[in-house]
Each structure stands twice: as C-alpha cells, then as structure tokens.
Amino acid sequence: MENLYAASSEHHNPSTSSTPCHPLSTRSASISAKKQKRIPLYQRSMSFDPNLLHNNGHSGFANGTSGALRETGVIEKLLASYGFIQCTERQARLFFHCSQYSGNLQDLKVGDDVEFEVSSDRRTGKPIAVKLLKVKPEILPEERITGQVVCAAPLNLENKSGLKPSSPGQTSGSVCYERNGEVFYLTYTTEDVDGNVQLETGDKVSFSMETNKHTGAVNAHNIVLVKKKQGRCQGVVCAMKEAFGFIERGDLVKEIFFHYSEFKGNLDTLQPGDDVEFTIKERNGKEVATEVKLLPQGTVIFEDVSIEQFDGTVTKIIPKVSSKTQTDPLPGRIKVNFAISKELPFGDKDTRSKVTLLEGDHVRFNISTDRRDKLERATNIEILTDSFDVTEESRELGVIAAMRDGFGFIKCVDRDARMFFHFSEIMDSLQLHISDEVEFTVVPDVLSAQRNHAIRIKKLPKGTVSFHTQSEQRYFGVVEKEAAGSISKSTSPAKSKEKDSEEGVIAYDEAGIKMTVPYHIKELEGCPIPQLGDKIEFSICEVKRTGLQSAVSIKILNRSPNTKRLVGYVAALKDNFGFIETSQHDQEIFFHYSEFSGDVDELEVGDAVEYNSSKGKGNKVSAEKVAKITTVNDPSDEVYPTVYTGKVLRPLRSVDPQQAEYQGLVEVIEEGSEKGEVYPFGIISLANKTDCLQKGETIKFQLCTVTQTGQKLAYNATTLRRGSVDCVKDQFGFINYEVGDGKKLFFRVNEVLDGVELQPGDEVEFSVILNQRTGKCSACNVFRVSEGQKLVAAPRPDRLVHRLKSITLDDASAPKLVVVRQPKGPDNTKGFTVERKIRQAGVID
C-alpha cells in the first residue's frame, strides 16, 4: 500500500524521487492495494497546489519521505494551534497540530480539503494526522446544461410545518441530460433549485454541475425551471374526416391533428362539438394529439361571456356570400361607446337569430372574452325595437298568403307580386300562420338582382294591415245590375271550385251628378242578395294599390215590387248540394253549393235561408241565389202548450229517400180527445235538427199552426229511445235497436255521457242522428239508465267432473295433450330475456 501511494504521488509530482521505486514491486503493491480498498473516483479529480509545497530538493512530502499511505479529509475545526479533520474515506475524526501543516497557516480554513498521513500520538497512542498538505478540487466549467427531471425531489416540509416528508428516506431527486447520444444522470436536492419552485417529473430544466466537497460526487446545482411538463390538454372536436380529425385546443387559438386510432373509446359516439382531453406529442416535426378521451359536455370553456348587456351600432355587416379573399373569421363590426369608443368584431354565429343585420342597426349584445388570447367580441346580438326608426329604412305591410317547408309568400299592400321570405327572417322567434299581418323590408336577392325578397319580418296586431280604404260617408243608390256568382271557403275539393263571378252595378247621385260603382257577390256574406231595382245603402271602398272603387257594407232599404224572394229551411246537406224545406213545410227544393252566398261550412241543417226559385232542365224546380238569414217568422210564435205522445208513422224523405212524400207523419197514441189524430212534421218540427226520427218510434211533441196555410204541424218533437248494449269494442259499440234495415245501432264510446264505461246488457237512452253525407244513422248522447245482469260462468256438468276425476295418467285410452310446437317469445327465444315492465302512457322507452 505504501509503495502504491508513493507511485501515485510520483505521478502527481513528476520530480525525481530520492527513493527509487522498482516497477515490479510497485505493480505488486498496486494489486495488494486494490484487494484492500478501491481508490475512489473523486480522488482522480484532485490535483495538488504546487504553491503549497516546499520541495527543497525533497520528495512531495514535508519531511521528504514518500513511503507512507496518505488520506484525504476536510478541516472540520480549526483553533489557534490545533484542529480536527473529518476523513472522507472512512468514518473517523482525527486530531492534528498546526505545526504539521507545511504551508501558510493563514490560508488554511474550515472546509478546506487536505491530504495527510496517519500516525500515533507518542503519549496516548491515538491516531493523529501529520504532514498535512492542502489540495484544491478540479474546477468544473460553469456551463449551463439543459436536461429533464427524472425523479422529483420531495419538499422538506419538516422544517416549515413540522410535518414529516411524504416519502421517508427519500431526500434527493435526479435529472438527466444527453451528450453525444448518451444519457447521464445527476442527483439534486431541493436546496439546489433556484427560486421557490416545486419541480415535477418531466419538467425541462437547466443547471450547472458541482462536486460535493465531502463525497466528491458530481451533483446538479443552480437548477432553473425552463418549461413545465406538458400535461393533459383539453379541447373540442371541430372537424372529422374519413380517418382523422382536428381538435380546437383549449389553451391556444390553434387546431391540432389527431388520428382515429388515438381515440380511446367507441369512435361511433364521437361527434364534432364533443369535449375531449389529449396528450400532445411531436411526430415528424409536427405536434399531434394522442390518447384522446371523451369528456363530459361543457367541460371545455373557451370564453367568458359578460352578464351585463351593452348597446351599440352596426358599422360593418357580414357579407351574405363569402369571397375567397375573406379570411377574417369575425368580419362584422359593432361600435360601442365606452369611455373610449371602440369597435368589437362579431361572426355569423354571434347573433341570436338569422335575421339580416343592416349597417346602422341599433343592437344589444354581450361581450365575450376568449380565455386563450383575451380577444373581445360581441355575441348574443339582437336588434332593438327602435332600430327601424333610426335607420329610416322603407318598411312595407302585407299578409301571409302561403306557407311552405321553410319559406312562404306575403301578399303586399303596395305591390302586385307576392313577396318571397324565408323563416329565418322572422323576428322575435314567433311562429307565423296564414293571414297573419306583418311588416317587412324588401331587398334585392344576392344571387339574382332582378328578384326581391322580404327580410326582417315583424308580426303586427290584427287589424293593422288594410288593403283598402273605406269611406266614412254612407251613400244611397239603386241596383242597376245584379251581381252573379258565389264564393266558398270550404276545404272540400267539390266545394272549393269558385264560379266565375260577375260584378253588379249600383247607381247613385253625388253633388247632382249620376255616378255608378260596382259591387261583388263576395261582399254580401250574411246579407240578402240585392235584386234589380232594390234601394240600398252602402259605403265606398278604394284599393290602395290600384285605386279601384267598389261598394261595400251594403244594406237593403226597400225591395223592388217586382222582386220575389222565398224563405225556407235547410233540410239536408250532401257533398256538393243540399235541399231546402219550403215555408209551407210540405216539400223540399234542390240547391247547389255554387248558388250559396257565403261559407258553406257554416251552413247547418235547420238554418233559415232566402232564395229565388227557378226551373231548369226537365222543368225541375231549384233554388238560386241562396243566402243565409237570421230573421224569419218562426212558427214557434203560435205553438200550443199541450204535450202529446205519439208514434212516427212515416219519417222524413231525408231518412227514407224511397218514399214519394217529403213530410213525415206522427199519430197521437195517448188517451184523450186527440187520440188517433195524425199530424205532419218537417225539419223545423224537430227540437234537435240533427235527430233522425224512425218509423215506429215513440216521441213527445207539441202542435203549431203554419201562418201561410193554417195547417197544424207537429213541433218540438223529442224521442223516447231505449235499448240494451249488445257489445262494446275498443272505441265503439252497438245497441240492440232497429233503424231501417239494421237491427243494431252503432255508437262511439266518446258519445257516452258522464264517461261511464258501458258493459253488454246495460240499458241506455240515446238519440239517433243521420249522417247527411253517408245516409247512415248512429246513436249519440248515450245515457246509461240501469246496469245489466253480470254474466256468471256456469258450473261444469256433473258428468264432466266425474269423468275428469276418473281419468288417470296411466290410462292408455284417456285423452292426451301432445305439444306440437313449443312457444317462443318475441325475441324468438323461449320466454322473455328482457324483464317486462309496465309502460306509462305517453312515455316511450
């Protein structure tokens, strides 16, 4: 060992040695030294300070000897004449006297590295350090190295809060760096980190290297955080292609690519607009998203929207047709007057509705601030009601004329052509219907300048829009020409065909000048039709668009003596024609719906009408110019109070079309002076005009006298019908009651009074109505009088019970049941694989 260290000292000091060293002995000593103890790596980085040596022709030691093994240590304590050294190679603390230091004692300080020999104290025999020599460590270059934290050092919380570290025994961390393709690792502690920064695994750092004085190990020192570890990022899927997509990042205003193979989940559930999280990695020099996972909706928030609303003015609108040069995603601008006036951008998705914005519009909006780049923009934009007054745009009036799937047409007050509009232009998100009155703006179509369309459509209260102006002055005149034709508002195809109308002419005087004005039959709804020579009162209406005048609000003052109008009652209504019962109630007259002035859908059986009688082909009488009236001489003014019970001998012809006579007949059957008397009845005789009196039915009725003929007529006839319920299906049933050729009478369940659930055998009272269109009868106003007997299952006959008891399974002659096919459930399996649950009405699973 002594020879090995001598060789080492000779290597450090190449001067000639007074004691020669044999090569063979040196090699053997070296082998022996390696067996005893391996020389630490840090000793190789030590170099002697030649200024501290006093050679004077001797070897590198103070006493000129070179045979002893030397150790290294650190000055731990230094007093005036002695001190103590902490050995670095072993756990030992050695005393030394200052006389054993060969250099300038003033340069020796606590913490200095020294080299010494170990000797024994002559008096005590304890080991002491002698022949001290100060050494200095190799100074590493002060270069900054960039690396990455491999294992983060835990915070030493014991000194700060009295708590123990989370990982007992772990006090240091490690960093790594790369040189020439190789990776090197260095340890560090929290004291080596600059600033109050907690490093985490994966953080990018820069540091310098330092050698520990006690151990000689090289550590990372002066660590500075360069970039935090890139954690999981969040974003929203903004586009999806065939095998890849793009995510709008939540931390930057930037999109990032991802491949479908990186999505962790069911790809069929991923849709544009879904919130996701991902990890960013670099591939081929570009950033890509990996390990993409779905997040709950609403997790990613890009912007903060102000609660307060602001008012502003549109200074730049978004073009309807985007050009190739348009690159600004927020091309619109709104000027808002803050302390300093500023313009805010907005895009096509920032408006509450798709209603067209125009420059100069007064709008109200919220301000949205992007969390990523702090960009402010206007959003939730809506037009204020006073905007139309400020912009002074030309607004027009009209009525909704037609509605289609997503668009419609407006009948304009000031234009002949109907104006096209799209549903997206309806303001206030209201739903429009045909005949609604609206206000709108007309602009040229972007794609075709020759076409116009309506925008910014606003619904108006009823009565606001008028296509005509009507004079307040009333005029008096005489009909010079009768109007012909009719109008029907029925939705039935057979009734909706309008007959070619011909306008009438009224002559009147104005300031001594004879004037004429036309009138139309469609303006006479609810009013008798004027005849030639009738004196009338009217107003004049002028069309705003064309200036044409016509007579309206016509009132007949005096009928012409040559005009004869007849009064009757509607007896029956078919598909496109009907019948009128005459005022004598003894016959019926045919009329076509085209001859009716008004809406046929509002015409009901029993209504009083006014008409003219005419003869057509085959000398058949028909009614013309039929009009509904409200005031007639009702026979109920001469009704007798006595109530009779009678039996129908003959129904009306509307019930039995085969009979020749129109009138029905009823015979008094109760005891009294009138028993056996027979009286006629018509449609006016029925208390319920829709009731269908059948032959043989018992009714209650009164008598009245027909004014024109003096004939007595049955009046206020009501039926007394009873029957038993034959059967009840889902929504309908049948009653045991003969009507015509049928022995059962149909009824609907919703015609049962009080919502009673009928059962077969229940006794009921009801009315019979005749469907004028189909000619079939049915029951209505069904009332249960009493419940029928409940059906009780009859017991099995004794012979059958005795036979069943006598049969045994072993009896070969006994009847047997053979399973031909096993039952299967709805899912084609035996039984139900899914648990059956009670379904709630109106709820779809």
mmCIF file of C-alpha atoms in Angstrom, residues 220-540:
data_model
loop_
_atom_site.group_PDB
_atom_site.id
_atom_site.type_symbol
_atom_site.label_atom_id
_atom_site.label_comp_id
_atom_site.label_asym_id
_atom_site.label_seq_id
_atom_site.Cartn_x
_atom_site.Cartn_y
_atom_site.Cartn_z
ATOM 1 C CA ALA A 220 -26.713 19.240 -10.352
ATOM 2 C CA HIS A 221 -26.637 22.750 -8.932
ATOM 3 C CA ASN A 222 -28.393 26.105 -9.568
ATOM 4 C CA ILE A 223 -31.363 24.365 -11.232
ATOM 5 C CA VAL A 224 -33.698 26.705 -13.114
ATOM 6 C CA LEU A 225 -37.115 25.653 -14.451
ATOM 7 C CA VAL A 226 -37.276 26.170 -18.219
ATOM 8 C CA LYS A 227 -40.671 24.667 -19.093
ATOM 9 C CA LYS A 228 -43.261 22.808 -17.091
ATOM 10 C CA LYS A 229 -44.181 19.323 -18.159
ATOM 11 C CA GLN A 230 -46.837 19.272 -20.868
ATOM 12 C CA GLY A 231 -49.840 17.693 -19.093
ATOM 13 C CA ARG A 232 -53.193 16.574 -20.480
ATOM 14 C CA CYS A 233 -54.722 19.212 -22.722
ATOM 15 C CA GLN A 234 -58.390 19.808 -23.394
ATOM 16 C CA GLY A 235 -60.271 20.921 -26.474
ATOM 17 C CA VAL A 236 -63.325 20.489 -28.674
ATOM 18 C CA VAL A 237 -63.546 18.334 -31.803
ATOM 19 C CA CYS A 238 -64.052 20.837 -34.629
ATOM 20 C CA ALA A 239 -63.786 18.615 -37.731
ATOM 21 C CA MET A 240 -63.903 14.914 -38.590
ATOM 22 C CA LYS A 241 -62.688 13.373 -41.833
ATOM 23 C CA GLU A 242 -62.520 9.799 -43.079
ATOM 24 C CA ALA A 243 -59.710 8.576 -40.820
ATOM 25 C CA PHE A 244 -58.654 11.642 -38.863
ATOM 26 C CA GLY A 245 -59.943 14.839 -37.352
ATOM 27 C CA PHE A 246 -58.982 18.152 -35.770
ATOM 28 C CA ILE A 247 -59.343 19.469 -32.236
ATOM 29 C CA GLU A 248 -59.591 23.126 -31.302
ATOM 30 C CA ARG A 249 -57.261 23.495 -28.352
ATOM 31 C CA GLY A 250 -58.462 24.992 -25.095
ATOM 32 C CA ASP A 251 -55.110 26.603 -24.219
ATOM 33 C CA LEU A 252 -54.205 28.158 -27.579
ATOM 34 C CA VAL A 253 -56.109 29.564 -30.525
ATOM 35 C CA LYS A 254 -54.948 26.683 -32.634
ATOM 36 C CA GLU A 255 -56.175 23.405 -34.086
ATOM 37 C CA ILE A 256 -54.309 20.134 -33.652
ATOM 38 C CA PHE A 257 -54.453 16.966 -35.758
ATOM 39 C CA PHE A 258 -55.438 13.558 -34.358
ATOM 40 C CA HIS A 259 -55.842 10.119 -35.918
ATOM 41 C CA TYR A 260 -58.848 7.970 -35.101
ATOM 42 C CA SER A 261 -56.538 5.233 -33.813
ATOM 43 C CA GLU A 262 -55.606 7.570 -30.930
ATOM 44 C CA PHE A 263 -59.217 7.814 -29.686
ATOM 45 C CA LYS A 264 -59.755 5.756 -26.546
ATOM 46 C CA GLY A 265 -63.395 4.741 -26.782
ATOM 47 C CA ASN A 266 -66.179 3.956 -29.225
ATOM 48 C CA LEU A 267 -65.462 6.042 -32.319
ATOM 49 C CA ASP A 268 -69.132 5.941 -33.353
ATOM 50 C CA THR A 269 -70.001 8.096 -30.333
ATOM 51 C CA LEU A 270 -67.516 10.843 -31.250
ATOM 52 C CA GLN A 271 -69.108 13.819 -32.981
ATOM 53 C CA PRO A 272 -67.965 17.364 -33.873
ATOM 54 C CA GLY A 273 -68.539 19.588 -30.853
ATOM 55 C CA ASP A 274 -67.632 16.921 -28.267
ATOM 56 C CA ASP A 275 -65.268 17.880 -25.431
ATOM 57 C CA VAL A 276 -62.086 15.793 -25.274
ATOM 58 C CA GLU A 277 -58.739 15.624 -23.478
ATOM 59 C CA PHE A 278 -55.474 14.560 -25.074
ATOM 60 C CA THR A 279 -51.694 14.492 -24.810
ATOM 61 C CA ILE A 280 -49.500 16.434 -27.238
ATOM 62 C CA LYS A 281 -46.610 14.607 -28.840
ATOM 63 C CA GLU A 282 -44.243 15.523 -31.657
ATOM 64 C CA ARG A 283 -44.146 13.311 -34.732
ATOM 65 C CA ASN A 284 -42.229 14.136 -37.887
ATOM 66 C CA GLY A 285 -41.584 17.612 -36.552
ATOM 67 C CA LYS A 286 -45.302 18.361 -36.026
ATOM 68 C CA GLU A 287 -47.472 18.340 -32.931
ATOM 69 C CA VAL A 288 -50.266 15.760 -32.850
ATOM 70 C CA ALA A 289 -52.881 14.807 -30.268
ATOM 71 C CA THR A 290 -52.607 11.333 -28.759
ATOM 72 C CA GLU A 291 -54.558 9.346 -26.172
ATOM 73 C CA VAL A 292 -57.762 11.256 -26.983
ATOM 74 C CA LYS A 293 -60.552 10.656 -24.461
ATOM 75 C CA LEU A 294 -64.117 11.938 -24.269
ATOM 76 C CA LEU A 295 -65.038 14.463 -21.559
ATOM 77 C CA PRO A 296 -68.486 15.386 -20.182
ATOM 78 C CA GLN A 297 -70.241 18.003 -22.286
ATOM 79 C CA GLY A 298 -69.497 21.517 -21.071
ATOM 80 C CA THR A 299 -66.090 20.698 -19.553
ATOM 81 C CA VAL A 300 -64.110 22.831 -22.018
ATOM 82 C CA ILE A 301 -64.872 26.558 -21.874
ATOM 83 C CA PHE A 302 -63.183 28.816 -24.398
ATOM 84 C CA GLU A 303 -64.623 32.143 -23.389
ATOM 85 C CA ASP A 304 -66.259 34.142 -20.627
ATOM 86 C CA VAL A 305 -69.484 35.977 -21.507
ATOM 87 C CA SER A 306 -70.362 39.137 -19.623
ATOM 88 C CA ILE A 307 -73.582 39.194 -17.626
ATOM 89 C CA GLU A 308 -74.101 42.873 -18.419
ATOM 90 C CA GLN A 309 -75.581 43.772 -21.815
ATOM 91 C CA PHE A 310 -74.389 46.674 -23.947
ATOM 92 C CA ASP A 311 -75.941 48.754 -26.724
ATOM 93 C CA GLY A 312 -74.142 49.598 -29.930
ATOM 94 C CA THR A 313 -74.445 50.358 -33.628
ATOM 95 C CA VAL A 314 -73.571 48.025 -36.501
ATOM 96 C CA THR A 315 -70.848 49.630 -38.603
ATOM 97 C CA LYS A 316 -69.980 46.660 -40.803
ATOM 98 C CA ILE A 317 -72.183 43.711 -41.716
ATOM 99 C CA ILE A 318 -71.233 40.153 -42.564
ATOM 100 C CA PRO A 319 -71.401 39.574 -46.335
ATOM 101 C CA LYS A 320 -74.052 37.066 -47.386
ATOM 102 C CA VAL A 321 -71.740 35.496 -49.963
ATOM 103 C CA SER A 322 -68.206 34.921 -48.700
ATOM 104 C CA SER A 323 -65.370 35.665 -51.115
ATOM 105 C CA LYS A 324 -62.078 33.826 -51.463
ATOM 106 C CA THR A 325 -60.222 36.860 -50.160
ATOM 107 C CA GLN A 326 -62.276 36.874 -46.966
ATOM 108 C CA THR A 327 -60.021 35.412 -44.248
ATOM 109 C CA ASP A 328 -61.332 37.180 -41.145
ATOM 110 C CA PRO A 329 -63.498 34.731 -39.143
ATOM 111 C CA LEU A 330 -65.174 37.722 -37.432
ATOM 112 C CA PRO A 331 -65.849 40.146 -40.300
ATOM 113 C CA GLY A 332 -68.689 42.096 -38.654
ATOM 114 C CA ARG A 333 -68.142 45.222 -36.538
ATOM 115 C CA ILE A 334 -70.219 46.913 -33.828
ATOM 116 C CA LYS A 335 -69.345 50.324 -32.444
ATOM 117 C CA VAL A 336 -69.891 50.676 -28.720
ATOM 118 C CA ASN A 337 -69.484 53.921 -26.791
ATOM 119 C CA PHE A 338 -67.418 53.237 -23.688
ATOM 120 C CA ALA A 339 -65.231 55.884 -22.064
ATOM 121 C CA ILE A 340 -63.229 55.442 -25.234
ATOM 122 C CA SER A 341 -65.258 54.449 -28.280
ATOM 123 C CA LYS A 342 -64.197 51.092 -29.729
ATOM 124 C CA GLU A 343 -65.317 48.571 -32.331
ATOM 125 C CA LEU A 344 -65.973 44.945 -31.455
ATOM 126 C CA PRO A 345 -65.874 42.160 -34.073
ATOM 127 C CA PHE A 346 -68.571 39.516 -34.439
ATOM 128 C CA GLY A 347 -69.254 36.465 -36.611
ATOM 129 C CA ASP A 348 -72.295 34.834 -38.155
ATOM 130 C CA LYS A 349 -72.819 32.642 -35.053
ATOM 131 C CA ASP A 350 -72.923 35.583 -32.648
ATOM 132 C CA THR A 351 -76.483 36.676 -33.499
ATOM 133 C CA ARG A 352 -79.442 35.314 -31.531
ATOM 134 C CA SER A 353 -81.323 34.707 -34.780
ATOM 135 C CA LYS A 354 -80.609 34.564 -38.502
ATOM 136 C CA VAL A 355 -82.420 37.856 -39.144
ATOM 137 C CA THR A 356 -80.408 40.053 -41.520
ATOM 138 C CA LEU A 357 -78.425 42.861 -39.882
ATOM 139 C CA LEU A 358 -78.007 46.152 -41.711
ATOM 140 C CA GLU A 359 -75.498 48.944 -41.184
ATOM 141 C CA GLY A 360 -76.754 51.473 -38.687
ATOM 142 C CA ASP A 361 -78.891 48.984 -36.732
ATOM 143 C CA HIS A 362 -79.200 49.591 -33.018
ATOM 144 C CA VAL A 363 -78.372 46.306 -31.311
ATOM 145 C CA ARG A 364 -77.971 44.885 -27.821
ATOM 146 C CA PHE A 365 -75.305 42.294 -27.053
ATOM 147 C CA ASN A 366 -72.970 40.686 -24.523
ATOM 148 C CA ILE A 367 -69.188 40.840 -24.663
ATOM 149 C CA SER A 368 -67.319 37.551 -24.904
ATOM 150 C CA THR A 369 -63.648 37.366 -23.859
ATOM 151 C CA ASP A 370 -61.553 34.466 -25.161
ATOM 152 C CA ARG A 371 -59.597 32.868 -22.332
ATOM 153 C CA ARG A 372 -56.775 31.944 -24.666
ATOM 154 C CA ASP A 373 -55.817 35.241 -26.273
ATOM 155 C CA LYS A 374 -58.120 37.697 -24.398
ATOM 156 C CA LEU A 375 -59.834 38.704 -27.653
ATOM 157 C CA GLU A 376 -63.139 40.507 -27.079
ATOM 158 C CA ARG A 377 -66.094 40.176 -29.440
ATOM 159 C CA ALA A 378 -69.820 40.908 -29.465
ATOM 160 C CA THR A 379 -72.187 37.952 -29.050
ATOM 161 C CA ASN A 380 -75.893 37.242 -28.410
ATOM 162 C CA ILE A 381 -76.702 40.146 -30.730
ATOM 163 C CA GLU A 382 -80.357 41.162 -31.093
ATOM 164 C CA ILE A 383 -81.963 44.091 -32.918
ATOM 165 C CA LEU A 384 -83.611 46.735 -30.739
ATOM 166 C CA THR A 385 -87.195 47.794 -31.475
ATOM 167 C CA ASP A 386 -86.213 51.411 -32.163
ATOM 168 C CA SER A 387 -83.721 50.367 -34.838
ATOM 169 C CA PHE A 388 -86.255 50.803 -37.688
ATOM 170 C CA ASP A 389 -86.924 54.392 -36.631
ATOM 171 C CA VAL A 390 -83.215 55.230 -36.525
ATOM 172 C CA THR A 391 -82.235 53.585 -39.814
ATOM 173 C CA GLU A 392 -85.240 55.124 -41.624
ATOM 174 C CA GLU A 393 -85.466 52.079 -43.861
ATOM 175 C CA SER A 394 -88.523 51.662 -46.064
ATOM 176 C CA ARG A 395 -90.912 49.245 -44.353
ATOM 177 C CA GLU A 396 -93.865 47.643 -46.149
ATOM 178 C CA LEU A 397 -97.047 45.945 -44.965
ATOM 179 C CA GLY A 398 -98.674 42.713 -46.030
ATOM 180 C CA VAL A 399 -100.441 39.499 -45.068
ATOM 181 C CA ILE A 400 -99.036 35.954 -45.050
ATOM 182 C CA ALA A 401 -100.527 34.336 -48.151
ATOM 183 C CA ALA A 402 -98.803 30.951 -48.238
ATOM 184 C CA MET A 403 -96.503 28.836 -46.090
ATOM 185 C CA ARG A 404 -94.236 26.062 -47.276
ATOM 186 C CA ASP A 405 -91.447 23.985 -45.736
ATOM 187 C CA GLY A 406 -89.031 26.677 -44.534
ATOM 188 C CA PHE A 407 -90.341 29.577 -46.634
ATOM 189 C CA GLY A 408 -93.515 31.419 -47.563
ATOM 190 C CA PHE A 409 -95.063 34.274 -49.529
ATOM 191 C CA ILE A 410 -96.525 37.621 -48.458
ATOM 192 C CA LYS A 411 -99.383 39.422 -50.165
ATOM 193 C CA CYS A 412 -98.152 43.008 -50.267
ATOM 194 C CA VAL A 413 -100.318 46.077 -49.803
ATOM 195 C CA ASP A 414 -98.315 48.208 -52.254
ATOM 196 C CA ARG A 415 -97.132 45.548 -54.740
ATOM 197 C CA ASP A 416 -98.922 43.277 -57.196
ATOM 198 C CA ALA A 417 -96.482 40.383 -56.885
ATOM 199 C CA ARG A 418 -96.309 38.216 -53.817
ATOM 200 C CA MET A 419 -93.049 38.567 -51.887
ATOM 201 C CA PHE A 420 -90.903 35.545 -51.031
ATOM 202 C CA PHE A 421 -89.479 35.207 -47.499
ATOM 203 C CA HIS A 422 -87.516 32.643 -45.516
ATOM 204 C CA PHE A 423 -88.480 31.546 -41.996
ATOM 205 C CA SER A 424 -85.059 32.612 -40.699
ATOM 206 C CA GLU A 425 -86.057 36.263 -41.298
ATOM 207 C CA ILE A 426 -88.949 36.157 -38.791
ATOM 208 C CA MET A 427 -88.116 38.369 -35.797
ATOM 209 C CA ASP A 428 -88.706 37.581 -32.110
ATOM 210 C CA SER A 429 -88.752 33.821 -32.925
ATOM 211 C CA LEU A 430 -92.520 33.929 -33.455
ATOM 212 C CA GLN A 431 -94.448 31.339 -35.450
ATOM 213 C CA LEU A 432 -96.428 32.836 -38.317
ATOM 214 C CA HIS A 433 -99.635 31.497 -39.825
ATOM 215 C CA ILE A 434 -101.586 32.221 -42.966
ATOM 216 C CA SER A 435 -103.487 35.557 -42.771
ATOM 217 C CA ASP A 436 -101.120 36.960 -40.136
ATOM 218 C CA GLU A 437 -100.379 40.654 -40.695
ATOM 219 C CA VAL A 438 -96.698 41.562 -40.956
ATOM 220 C CA GLU A 439 -94.251 44.395 -41.555
ATOM 221 C CA PHE A 440 -91.076 43.804 -43.566
ATOM 222 C CA THR A 441 -88.232 45.269 -45.621
ATOM 223 C CA VAL A 442 -87.730 44.464 -49.300
ATOM 224 C CA VAL A 443 -84.163 43.982 -50.581
ATOM 225 C CA PRO A 444 -82.722 42.570 -53.819
ATOM 226 C CA ASP A 445 -81.705 38.935 -53.846
ATOM 227 C CA VAL A 446 -77.938 38.446 -53.517
ATOM 228 C CA LEU A 447 -77.836 35.778 -56.219
ATOM 229 C CA SER A 448 -80.262 37.476 -58.602
ATOM 230 C CA ALA A 449 -80.596 41.264 -58.608
ATOM 231 C CA GLN A 450 -83.855 41.084 -60.617
ATOM 232 C CA ARG A 451 -85.593 39.275 -57.757
ATOM 233 C CA ASN A 452 -86.610 40.760 -54.421
ATOM 234 C CA HIS A 453 -87.360 39.078 -51.126
ATOM 235 C CA ALA A 454 -88.633 40.154 -47.721
ATOM 236 C CA ILE A 455 -86.358 40.363 -44.672
ATOM 237 C CA ARG A 456 -86.693 41.434 -41.014
ATOM 238 C CA ILE A 457 -90.328 40.309 -40.809
ATOM 239 C CA LYS A 458 -92.224 41.573 -37.773
ATOM 240 C CA LYS A 459 -95.684 40.329 -36.770
ATOM 241 C CA LEU A 460 -98.338 43.036 -36.286
ATOM 242 C CA PRO A 461 -101.604 43.043 -34.301
ATOM 243 C CA LYS A 462 -104.783 42.056 -36.099
ATOM 244 C CA GLY A 463 -106.403 44.937 -37.960
ATOM 245 C CA THR A 464 -103.161 46.833 -38.564
ATOM 246 C CA VAL A 465 -102.830 45.959 -42.263
ATOM 247 C CA SER A 466 -105.546 47.085 -44.670
ATOM 248 C CA PHE A 467 -105.530 46.688 -48.430
ATOM 249 C CA HIS A 468 -108.416 49.157 -48.825
ATOM 250 C CA THR A 469 -109.560 52.499 -47.556
ATOM 251 C CA GLN A 470 -113.267 52.698 -46.730
ATOM 252 C CA SER A 471 -115.182 55.951 -46.711
ATOM 253 C CA GLU A 472 -116.976 57.004 -43.554
ATOM 254 C CA GLN A 473 -119.740 58.588 -45.624
ATOM 255 C CA ARG A 474 -122.775 56.443 -46.444
ATOM 256 C CA TYR A 475 -124.300 56.586 -49.931
ATOM 257 C CA PHE A 476 -127.792 55.733 -51.221
ATOM 258 C CA GLY A 477 -128.477 54.204 -54.604
ATOM 259 C CA VAL A 478 -130.421 51.725 -56.736
ATOM 260 C CA VAL A 479 -129.242 48.387 -58.137
ATOM 261 C CA GLU A 480 -128.944 48.715 -61.918
ATOM 262 C CA LYS A 481 -127.363 45.321 -62.492
ATOM 263 C CA GLU A 482 -127.433 42.229 -60.305
ATOM 264 C CA ALA A 483 -124.179 40.531 -59.304
ATOM 265 C CA ALA A 484 -123.761 36.861 -60.151
ATOM 266 C CA GLY A 485 -121.533 34.121 -58.803
ATOM 267 C CA SER A 486 -120.589 32.906 -55.336
ATOM 268 C CA ILE A 487 -117.613 32.261 -53.132
ATOM 269 C CA SER A 488 -116.895 29.320 -50.830
ATOM 270 C CA LYS A 489 -114.218 28.974 -48.187
ATOM 271 C CA SER A 490 -114.747 25.236 -47.810
ATOM 272 C CA THR A 491 -111.740 22.965 -47.853
ATOM 273 C CA SER A 492 -113.708 20.310 -49.745
ATOM 274 C CA PRO A 493 -112.477 19.986 -53.313
ATOM 275 C CA ALA A 494 -116.069 19.787 -54.548
ATOM 276 C CA LYS A 495 -116.985 22.993 -52.735
ATOM 277 C CA SER A 496 -113.829 24.962 -53.371
ATOM 278 C CA LYS A 497 -114.481 25.480 -57.074
ATOM 279 C CA GLU A 498 -115.469 29.084 -57.460
ATOM 280 C CA LYS A 499 -117.969 30.026 -60.087
ATOM 281 C CA ASP A 500 -116.972 32.832 -62.397
ATOM 282 C CA SER A 501 -118.303 35.916 -60.648
ATOM 283 C CA GLU A 502 -119.851 38.885 -62.388
ATOM 284 C CA GLU A 503 -119.938 42.225 -60.626
ATOM 285 C CA GLY A 504 -123.162 44.204 -60.151
ATOM 286 C CA VAL A 505 -123.665 47.926 -60.633
ATOM 287 C CA ILE A 506 -125.197 50.492 -58.273
ATOM 288 C CA ALA A 507 -126.241 53.967 -59.455
ATOM 289 C CA TYR A 508 -126.170 56.922 -57.041
ATOM 290 C CA ASP A 509 -126.073 60.731 -57.084
ATOM 291 C CA GLU A 510 -123.138 62.793 -55.846
ATOM 292 C CA ALA A 511 -123.470 66.597 -55.986
ATOM 293 C CA GLY A 512 -126.169 66.282 -58.656
ATOM 294 C CA ILE A 513 -124.031 64.052 -60.854
ATOM 295 C CA LYS A 514 -125.091 60.455 -61.544
ATOM 296 C CA MET A 515 -122.353 58.040 -60.580
ATOM 297 C CA THR A 516 -122.018 54.260 -60.748
ATOM 298 C CA VAL A 517 -119.988 51.921 -58.617
ATOM 299 C CA PRO A 518 -119.562 48.134 -58.929
ATOM 300 C CA TYR A 519 -120.163 45.578 -56.173
ATOM 301 C CA HIS A 520 -119.327 41.894 -55.840
ATOM 302 C CA ILE A 521 -121.316 38.975 -54.525
ATOM 303 C CA LYS A 522 -118.462 38.030 -52.146
ATOM 304 C CA GLU A 523 -119.002 41.273 -50.224
ATOM 305 C CA LEU A 524 -122.549 40.194 -49.258
ATOM 306 C CA GLU A 525 -121.766 37.487 -46.735
ATOM 307 C CA GLY A 526 -124.543 37.402 -44.118
ATOM 308 C CA CYS A 527 -126.663 39.838 -46.099
ATOM 309 C CA PRO A 528 -129.561 39.166 -48.516
ATOM 310 C CA ILE A 529 -128.613 39.404 -52.178
ATOM 311 C CA PRO A 530 -129.753 42.712 -53.747
ATOM 312 C CA GLN A 531 -132.119 42.411 -56.682
ATOM 313 C CA LEU A 532 -132.605 44.646 -59.674
ATOM 314 C CA GLY A 533 -134.323 47.900 -58.601
ATOM 315 C CA ASP A 534 -133.677 47.477 -54.864
ATOM 316 C CA LYS A 535 -132.914 50.662 -52.940
ATOM 317 C CA ILE A 536 -129.752 50.192 -50.899
ATOM 318 C CA GLU A 537 -127.332 51.983 -48.567
ATOM 319 C CA PHE A 538 -123.587 51.408 -48.941
ATOM 320 C CA SER A 539 -120.027 52.673 -48.413
ATOM 321 C CA ILE A 540 -117.295 53.053 -50.998
#
